[in-house]
Amino acid sequence: MTAMQNVSLGSHYAVHLSAPDDFAFWRERARGLIQCDVPPDRVSWIEPGGTGDLFAAEGPARGEKRLPPPPADPRPVRASQRFLTIARSAALHSDPARFGLLYRVLWRLQSNPRLMEDKADTEVRRLEEFAKSVRRDAHKMHAFVRFREVEEEDGTPHFVAWFEPDHHIVRAEAAFFMRRFANMRWSILTPRGSIHWDGETMREGPPARREDAPQGDPVEALWRSYYASIFNPARLKVGAMLSEMPKKYWKNLPEAELIPQLIAGAQAREAAMVAAGARAERARPGTLTEVAQGAAACRDCPIAECGTRAVAGEGAPGAHLMIVGEQPGDQEDLAGRPFVGPAGQLLDDYLARAGIDRGAAYVTNAVKHFKFTWKGKHRLHQSPGAKEIDTCRWWLEAERAIVQPRIVLALGASAARGLLGRTVSVNQARGAPIMLDDGAELWVTVHPSYLLRLDGAAREQQAALFAQDLARVRERFAERVG
Ligand code: URA
């Protein structure tokens, strides 16, 4: 009597798996059953200790009927590469029916080798869905495992993470974490079992509880700042984000507490990014007229909505001296010309005393629009912020590239920042030149409106220093330009 006849008499086989993720064991048993021609409805596939027990003790279960010996001339078992790839993942699914399904598809493959290509077949589709769900779970584990540092008794750091997988993926994914964190000592605890790496060997452990893992430590601050820095507001799609990072994982992720505020700030940040992107694509103006037109149309920062107009620089394109103020004031905004109000008049006065011809200089501002706040009927000057100055640098840099002055005079800290891209202290910077990237000398002094706000001895003292600074610039101008 052949093995096939033996089975056809009605034997039923219960195959007890040694572990719920043991694909190799299933494969070996399935081959034997196919070779003995045991149809799927005569086999039960039984997991150890139920679906949650990854590391239950192995061993034959009571009542298992021994498989018949394979026939002397076993026929080859057909399994396409596609089936094996999908089966390897699907075997890790948490559905207890997976091994039975795998065997049914393998059984049918023997008479229909192209079965896996049949997209309409419900069993093939189910298998593919299982595999997909397992791959997705693995992806989540790669992305959302967060280690907390604990110190061992011998003082060495040990990184421990808690993760709740949907499927039996922990052992299969151990190699990924081993490669990524090869030099660290770490453990990943899960309700389906644990894995521990000491830098050399991998050890498996029993299922764990959330309380077994440490909560919160300084490593989290790193994750939080990393996440905030990589968060791309322009790509924010709340629905997609929730499906990619389901709320279930949030409690383990230190960066998750940032999500609501990042979502809230996303629109503003996106607008800034769009502006920066547009600017990167915008051609740098080649003439002062283009600068004036470009600044007038510019909406890269909120100040652009203030005031009447952008106030362009004024002066000869080839001027050897460039004078840079902060931003137009009330009168400049109305007149459309820089330094025509009270601060401008004071500046003219001191320039003349120092022997500097304003008419031969190019005069402009770090920020081209007037930033103000209403007080009754009056528009009160407000200083631009660093961000606004930095945004407007695009125009100031363009002006400097066109005019190519040998000496640049910055009036106040905002002007200095506009020219340098960083904040300097006027008192520390004044009295000595700072070399700019194109070889021009930058001289920094106070803004004339500062003198207007002082009186008495303080004003006299500051006015003298201001005059001294301008005299130095005049001297240097004579040395460099003639
Ligand atoms: N203050 C400045 O900084 N610039 C002007 O044009 C006028 C006042």
XYZ file of C-alpha atoms and ligand atoms in Angstrom:
490
model
C 0.000 0.000 0.000
C 1.431 3.426 -0.918
C 1.524 6.433 1.350
C -1.163 8.062 -0.743
C -3.468 5.128 -0.221
C -2.673 5.264 3.470
C -3.885 8.839 3.665
C -6.852 8.367 1.442
C -8.192 5.952 4.001
C -9.025 9.085 6.006
C -6.123 9.819 8.378
C -5.988 13.291 9.844
C -2.729 14.917 10.779
C -2.103 17.575 13.384
C 1.170 19.377 12.854
C 2.394 21.152 15.961
C 4.655 24.046 15.119
C 7.645 24.560 17.346
C 7.245 28.363 17.172
C 4.646 30.670 15.608
C 7.248 32.195 13.283
C 8.991 28.981 12.244
C 8.596 29.070 8.501
C 11.407 26.555 7.915
C 9.592 23.981 10.069
C 6.283 24.573 8.261
C 8.042 24.267 4.912
C 9.665 20.986 5.793
C 6.400 19.497 7.105
C 4.413 20.827 4.157
C 6.822 19.195 1.683
C 6.444 15.874 3.434
C 2.653 16.115 3.432
C 2.537 17.018 -0.255
C 4.838 14.133 -1.095
C 2.503 11.846 0.812
C -0.414 13.421 -1.028
C -2.163 14.549 2.155
C -4.891 17.019 1.106
C -5.309 20.274 3.042
C -8.549 19.244 4.701
C -6.713 16.385 6.413
C -4.141 18.617 8.151
C -4.412 20.912 11.160
C -1.602 23.352 11.846
C -1.279 24.123 15.524
C 0.781 26.911 17.060
C 2.523 26.519 20.403
C 0.713 28.046 23.351
C -1.662 30.130 21.285
C -0.922 33.104 19.117
C 0.825 35.232 21.725
C 3.484 32.765 22.847
C 6.516 33.196 20.673
C 8.979 31.241 22.733
C 6.939 28.409 24.182
C 8.742 25.135 24.725
C 9.080 22.941 21.685
C 8.117 19.291 21.484
C 5.574 16.962 19.909
C 2.084 17.483 21.204
C -0.024 14.671 22.550
C -2.212 12.995 19.986
C -0.119 13.985 16.955
C -0.354 11.322 14.367
C 3.016 10.484 12.874
C 3.379 11.336 9.214
C 3.678 8.343 6.932
C 7.181 7.856 5.525
C 7.607 9.543 2.118
C 7.301 7.272 -0.896
C 10.510 5.716 -2.236
C 10.402 7.898 -5.337
C 8.994 11.207 -3.996
C 7.794 13.556 -6.683
C 9.286 17.053 -6.622
C 7.259 19.654 -4.758
C 6.491 22.702 -6.877
C 6.712 26.111 -5.274
C 7.392 29.197 -7.359
C 9.833 31.837 -6.146
C 6.952 34.251 -5.824
C 5.082 31.862 -3.571
C 8.123 31.370 -1.343
C 8.747 35.090 -1.006
C 5.150 35.811 -0.067
C 4.882 32.713 2.125
C 7.956 33.693 4.167
C 6.283 36.946 5.200
C 2.727 35.624 5.426
C 3.893 32.899 7.838
C 4.619 35.660 10.387
C 1.040 36.957 10.355
C -0.859 36.678 13.616
C -3.912 35.029 12.024
C -3.988 31.399 13.276
C -5.338 30.319 9.870
C -2.163 31.363 8.021
C -0.398 27.968 7.968
C -3.508 26.210 6.720
C -3.896 28.819 4.000
C -0.241 28.441 3.029
C -0.652 24.717 2.726
C -3.825 25.009 0.639
C -2.078 27.336 -1.828
C 0.984 25.069 -1.965
C -1.286 22.090 -2.587
C -3.044 23.877 -5.463
C 0.296 25.003 -6.929
C 1.121 21.358 -7.639
C -1.564 21.180 -10.315
C -1.600 24.880 -11.250
C 1.979 26.244 -11.266
C 0.758 29.691 -12.387
C -1.681 30.057 -9.541
C 0.258 32.913 -7.911
C -0.303 35.034 -11.013
C -4.071 34.771 -10.636
C -4.930 38.118 -9.076
C -8.595 37.172 -8.771
C -7.971 34.076 -6.681
C -9.245 34.757 -3.178
C -6.673 32.543 -1.448
C -3.763 34.106 -3.323
C -5.111 37.550 -2.532
C -5.492 36.727 1.133
C -1.929 35.440 1.271
C -0.681 38.632 -0.357
C -2.611 40.710 2.159
C -1.050 38.757 5.014
C 2.433 39.358 3.600
C 1.741 43.037 3.087
C 0.494 43.500 6.603
C 3.604 41.795 7.994
C 5.922 43.959 5.892
C 4.110 47.022 7.117
C 4.498 45.907 10.719
C 8.237 45.417 10.176
C 8.476 48.868 8.666
C 6.764 50.322 11.738
C 9.158 48.504 13.997
C 12.172 49.916 12.122
C 10.713 53.389 12.339
C 9.212 53.491 15.820
C 11.489 51.535 18.128
C 12.890 54.076 20.594
C 15.673 53.132 22.962
C 15.918 54.508 26.468
C 19.261 54.382 28.186
C 19.673 52.497 31.435
C 22.904 52.051 33.298
C 24.005 48.527 34.153
C 25.529 47.763 37.541
C 28.991 47.741 35.959
C 28.309 51.264 34.651
C 27.963 50.305 30.979
C 25.043 51.797 29.091
C 22.230 49.503 27.994
C 19.544 50.700 25.617
C 16.097 49.247 26.103
C 13.053 49.717 23.882
C 9.425 48.700 24.157
C 7.469 47.832 21.030
C 4.078 46.246 20.334
C 4.127 44.418 17.014
C 0.930 43.226 15.387
C 2.557 40.061 14.028
C 5.307 37.572 14.836
C 8.074 39.732 13.417
C 10.410 40.195 16.372
C 12.858 37.378 15.672
C 12.799 38.058 11.921
C 13.652 41.716 12.461
C 16.441 41.134 14.976
C 19.072 41.167 12.212
C 17.983 44.639 11.142
C 18.605 46.078 14.622
C 21.818 44.106 15.010
C 23.205 45.712 11.865
C 21.997 49.169 12.757
C 23.083 49.191 16.384
C 25.960 46.724 16.153
C 28.129 48.402 18.781
C 25.419 49.091 21.321
C 24.134 46.852 24.028
C 20.382 46.764 23.581
C 17.145 44.915 24.265
C 13.816 45.120 22.508
C 10.944 44.016 24.726
C 7.602 43.079 23.252
C 4.489 41.204 24.382
C 5.433 38.480 21.878
C 8.967 37.940 23.178
C 12.202 39.849 23.628
C 15.545 40.028 21.909
C 18.806 41.083 23.538
C 22.083 42.014 21.857
C 25.291 42.437 23.844
C 27.467 43.556 20.942
C 28.387 39.984 20.026
C 25.536 37.554 20.500
C 21.797 37.634 20.180
C 19.659 36.105 22.918
C 15.928 35.548 22.975
C 13.787 36.102 26.026
C 10.189 35.658 27.111
C 7.324 38.093 26.427
C 7.563 41.294 28.413
C 5.211 43.920 29.779
C 5.351 47.617 29.102
C 6.314 48.278 32.743
C 9.461 46.181 32.224
C 10.853 48.845 29.920
C 12.228 52.147 31.251
C 10.272 55.304 30.520
C 11.792 58.609 29.392
C 15.461 59.584 29.506
C 17.844 62.100 27.925
C 17.967 60.140 24.672
C 14.453 61.458 24.111
C 15.596 65.039 23.895
C 17.798 63.999 20.993
C 14.925 62.281 19.228
C 12.696 65.272 19.765
C 15.131 67.774 18.297
C 15.956 65.383 15.456
C 12.280 64.943 14.639
C 11.533 68.661 14.803
C 14.409 69.350 12.452
C 13.366 66.756 9.878
C 9.652 67.568 10.065
C 8.691 68.896 6.656
C 5.601 71.088 6.967
C 5.119 71.272 3.212
C 4.580 67.531 3.155
C 2.164 67.481 6.047
C -0.936 65.471 5.321
C -2.585 64.734 8.602
C -4.566 61.743 7.300
C -1.521 60.191 5.686
C 0.534 60.856 8.779
C -1.959 59.103 11.003
C -1.978 56.078 8.746
C 1.844 56.062 8.600
C 2.279 56.697 12.293
C -0.891 55.366 13.929
C -1.710 56.842 17.326
C -1.072 53.438 18.836
C 2.690 54.097 18.512
C 2.586 57.647 19.837
C 2.869 56.698 23.490
C 6.303 55.173 22.854
C 7.605 58.057 20.768
C 9.171 60.991 22.567
C 8.735 63.160 19.487
C 4.980 62.478 19.320
C 4.258 65.236 21.804
C 5.607 67.671 19.225
C 3.108 66.606 16.605
C 0.169 68.876 17.573
C 2.363 71.962 17.733
C 4.180 71.081 14.523
C 0.872 70.656 12.762
C -0.290 73.996 14.144
C 2.843 75.799 12.946
C 3.013 73.962 9.646
C 1.158 76.502 7.550
C 3.411 79.365 8.556
C 6.516 77.277 8.032
C 5.278 76.073 4.718
C 4.754 79.663 3.580
C 8.326 80.485 4.586
C 9.619 77.448 2.732
C 7.659 78.299 -0.380
C 9.142 81.806 -0.261
C 12.659 80.460 0.213
C 12.140 77.991 -2.626
C 10.781 80.673 -4.902
C 13.755 82.826 -4.062
C 16.215 80.069 -4.841
C 14.704 79.863 -8.290
C 14.505 83.627 -8.714
C 17.339 85.070 -10.801
C 19.486 87.562 -8.924
C 18.793 91.065 -10.249
C 21.516 92.506 -12.454
C 20.619 96.194 -12.234
C 19.514 98.571 -9.492
C 16.218 99.057 -11.327
C 15.627 95.318 -11.132
C 16.414 95.430 -7.405
C 13.892 98.243 -6.914
C 11.217 96.417 -8.908
C 11.943 93.094 -7.255
C 11.855 94.525 -3.719
C 8.594 96.323 -4.529
C 6.983 93.041 -5.571
C 8.612 90.996 -2.802
C 6.274 89.343 -0.277
C 8.832 87.080 1.360
C 8.158 88.442 4.820
C 5.205 90.056 6.595
C 6.728 93.567 6.604
C 6.100 93.693 2.887
C 2.431 94.235 3.685
C 3.296 97.286 5.827
C 3.804 100.820 4.661
C 3.221 102.462 1.343
C 6.002 101.049 -0.735
C 9.416 99.420 -0.735
C 12.053 102.117 -0.501
C 14.879 101.381 -2.891
C 18.483 102.455 -2.462
C 19.643 105.676 -4.009
C 22.926 106.679 -5.619
C 25.394 105.919 -8.338
C 25.748 102.260 -9.457
C 29.546 102.598 -9.270
C 29.765 104.407 -5.909
C 32.855 103.495 -3.845
C 31.034 104.082 -0.563
C 27.806 102.361 0.412
C 25.883 103.587 3.451
C 23.376 101.134 4.915
C 20.652 102.033 7.405
C 18.067 99.833 9.121
C 14.757 100.391 7.315
C 12.826 103.370 5.928
C 11.006 105.466 8.510
C 7.660 107.201 8.245
C 8.898 110.019 6.022
C 11.054 107.770 3.835
C 8.059 105.519 3.298
C 5.972 108.471 2.127
C 8.725 109.997 0.007
C 10.022 106.707 -1.369
C 13.607 107.745 -0.676
C 16.056 106.648 2.059
C 17.192 108.916 4.882
C 15.074 111.985 4.208
C 13.473 112.253 7.680
C 15.004 113.465 10.979
C 17.604 110.698 11.173
C 18.541 111.400 7.567
C 19.009 115.079 8.274
C 21.260 114.320 11.214
C 23.213 111.869 9.084
C 23.659 114.445 6.329
C 24.952 116.887 8.890
C 27.575 114.497 10.297
C 28.603 113.252 6.869
C 29.226 116.794 5.754
C 31.248 117.529 8.871
C 33.354 114.441 8.230
C 33.908 115.505 4.647
C 31.916 112.659 3.128
C 29.902 113.507 0.051
C 26.545 111.758 0.381
C 25.804 112.509 -3.268
C 28.735 110.311 -4.312
C 27.694 107.434 -2.067
C 25.044 104.741 -2.522
C 22.546 104.929 0.354
C 20.213 102.106 1.175
C 18.662 100.070 4.026
C 18.961 96.519 5.301
C 15.178 96.166 5.107
C 13.258 97.807 2.310
C 9.835 98.214 3.888
C 8.742 100.370 6.833
C 7.734 98.263 9.824
C 5.508 100.166 12.225
C 2.607 99.999 14.604
C -0.253 102.485 14.809
C -0.484 104.734 17.843
C -3.551 106.864 17.343
C -2.954 108.568 14.010
C 0.784 108.025 14.133
C 2.869 105.265 12.699
C 5.480 104.270 15.241
C 8.697 102.678 14.035
C 9.248 99.046 15.015
C 12.614 97.384 14.609
C 12.737 94.534 12.122
C 13.451 91.090 13.522
C 16.516 89.048 12.612
C 14.394 86.876 10.325
C 13.097 89.873 8.436
C 16.575 91.301 8.063
C 17.862 87.949 6.853
C 15.000 87.627 4.381
C 15.749 91.067 2.966
C 19.472 90.279 2.642
C 18.706 88.935 -0.795
C 18.127 92.504 -2.021
C 20.979 94.066 -0.074
C 23.422 91.476 -1.381
C 22.177 92.112 -4.892
C 22.740 95.848 -4.446
C 26.250 95.297 -3.131
C 27.069 92.959 -6.029
C 25.928 95.586 -8.529
C 27.452 98.673 -6.878
C 30.657 96.934 -5.709
C 31.639 99.546 -3.114
C 35.153 99.442 -1.627
C 33.880 100.683 1.729
C 30.558 99.929 3.360
C 29.280 101.854 6.350
C 26.689 100.081 8.500
C 24.571 102.360 10.652
C 23.465 100.281 13.634
C 23.124 96.597 14.456
C 20.367 95.822 11.937
C 22.471 97.141 9.076
C 25.472 95.142 10.306
C 23.378 91.988 10.444
C 22.034 92.616 6.969
C 25.580 92.830 5.649
C 27.128 90.008 7.678
C 24.227 87.632 8.141
C 24.974 87.450 11.840
C 24.522 89.684 14.834
C 27.449 91.783 16.032
C 27.718 94.218 18.895
C 28.111 97.723 17.492
C 30.355 98.779 20.365
C 32.667 95.867 19.810
C 32.693 96.111 16.041
C 33.178 99.849 15.681
C 36.648 101.384 15.135
C 38.095 98.586 12.954
C 37.088 97.267 9.555
C 35.563 93.858 8.934
C 36.597 92.331 5.625
C 33.646 91.287 3.458
C 33.751 88.335 1.077
C 34.437 90.539 -1.969
C 37.313 92.418 -0.329
C 35.272 95.485 0.634
C 35.766 96.888 4.127
C 32.789 97.072 6.428
C 32.794 99.781 9.084
C 30.156 99.645 11.765
C 28.851 102.564 13.829
C 25.659 103.570 15.609
C 22.472 104.604 13.860
C 21.831 108.378 13.861
C 18.377 107.852 15.362
C 20.193 106.558 18.444
C 21.670 110.012 18.895
C 18.210 111.514 18.465
C 16.960 109.506 21.424
C 19.738 110.753 23.724
C 20.216 114.116 25.301
C 22.633 115.978 27.506
C 26.078 114.595 28.160
C 25.218 111.149 26.842
C 24.253 112.593 23.498
C 27.401 114.691 23.346
C 29.540 111.718 24.133
C 27.871 109.469 21.573
C 27.838 112.186 18.954
C 31.591 112.600 19.377
C 32.114 108.867 18.916
C 29.874 108.887 15.864
C 31.839 111.779 14.381
C 35.058 109.918 15.125
C 33.787 106.797 13.337
C 32.828 108.818 10.285
C 36.202 110.534 10.295
C 37.910 107.123 10.237
C 35.752 106.050 7.327
C 36.671 109.229 5.489
C 40.370 108.565 6.095
C 40.110 104.990 4.977
C 38.168 106.026 1.945
C 40.964 108.383 0.999
C 43.517 105.606 1.438
C 41.621 103.019 -0.571
C 39.903 105.069 -3.203
C 41.680 108.399 -3.231
N 16.346 105.115 9.312
C 16.931 104.251 8.504
O 17.574 103.319 8.959
N 16.797 104.408 7.223
C 16.125 105.366 6.659
O 16.036 105.432 5.446
C 15.523 106.296 7.522
C 15.627 106.154 8.852
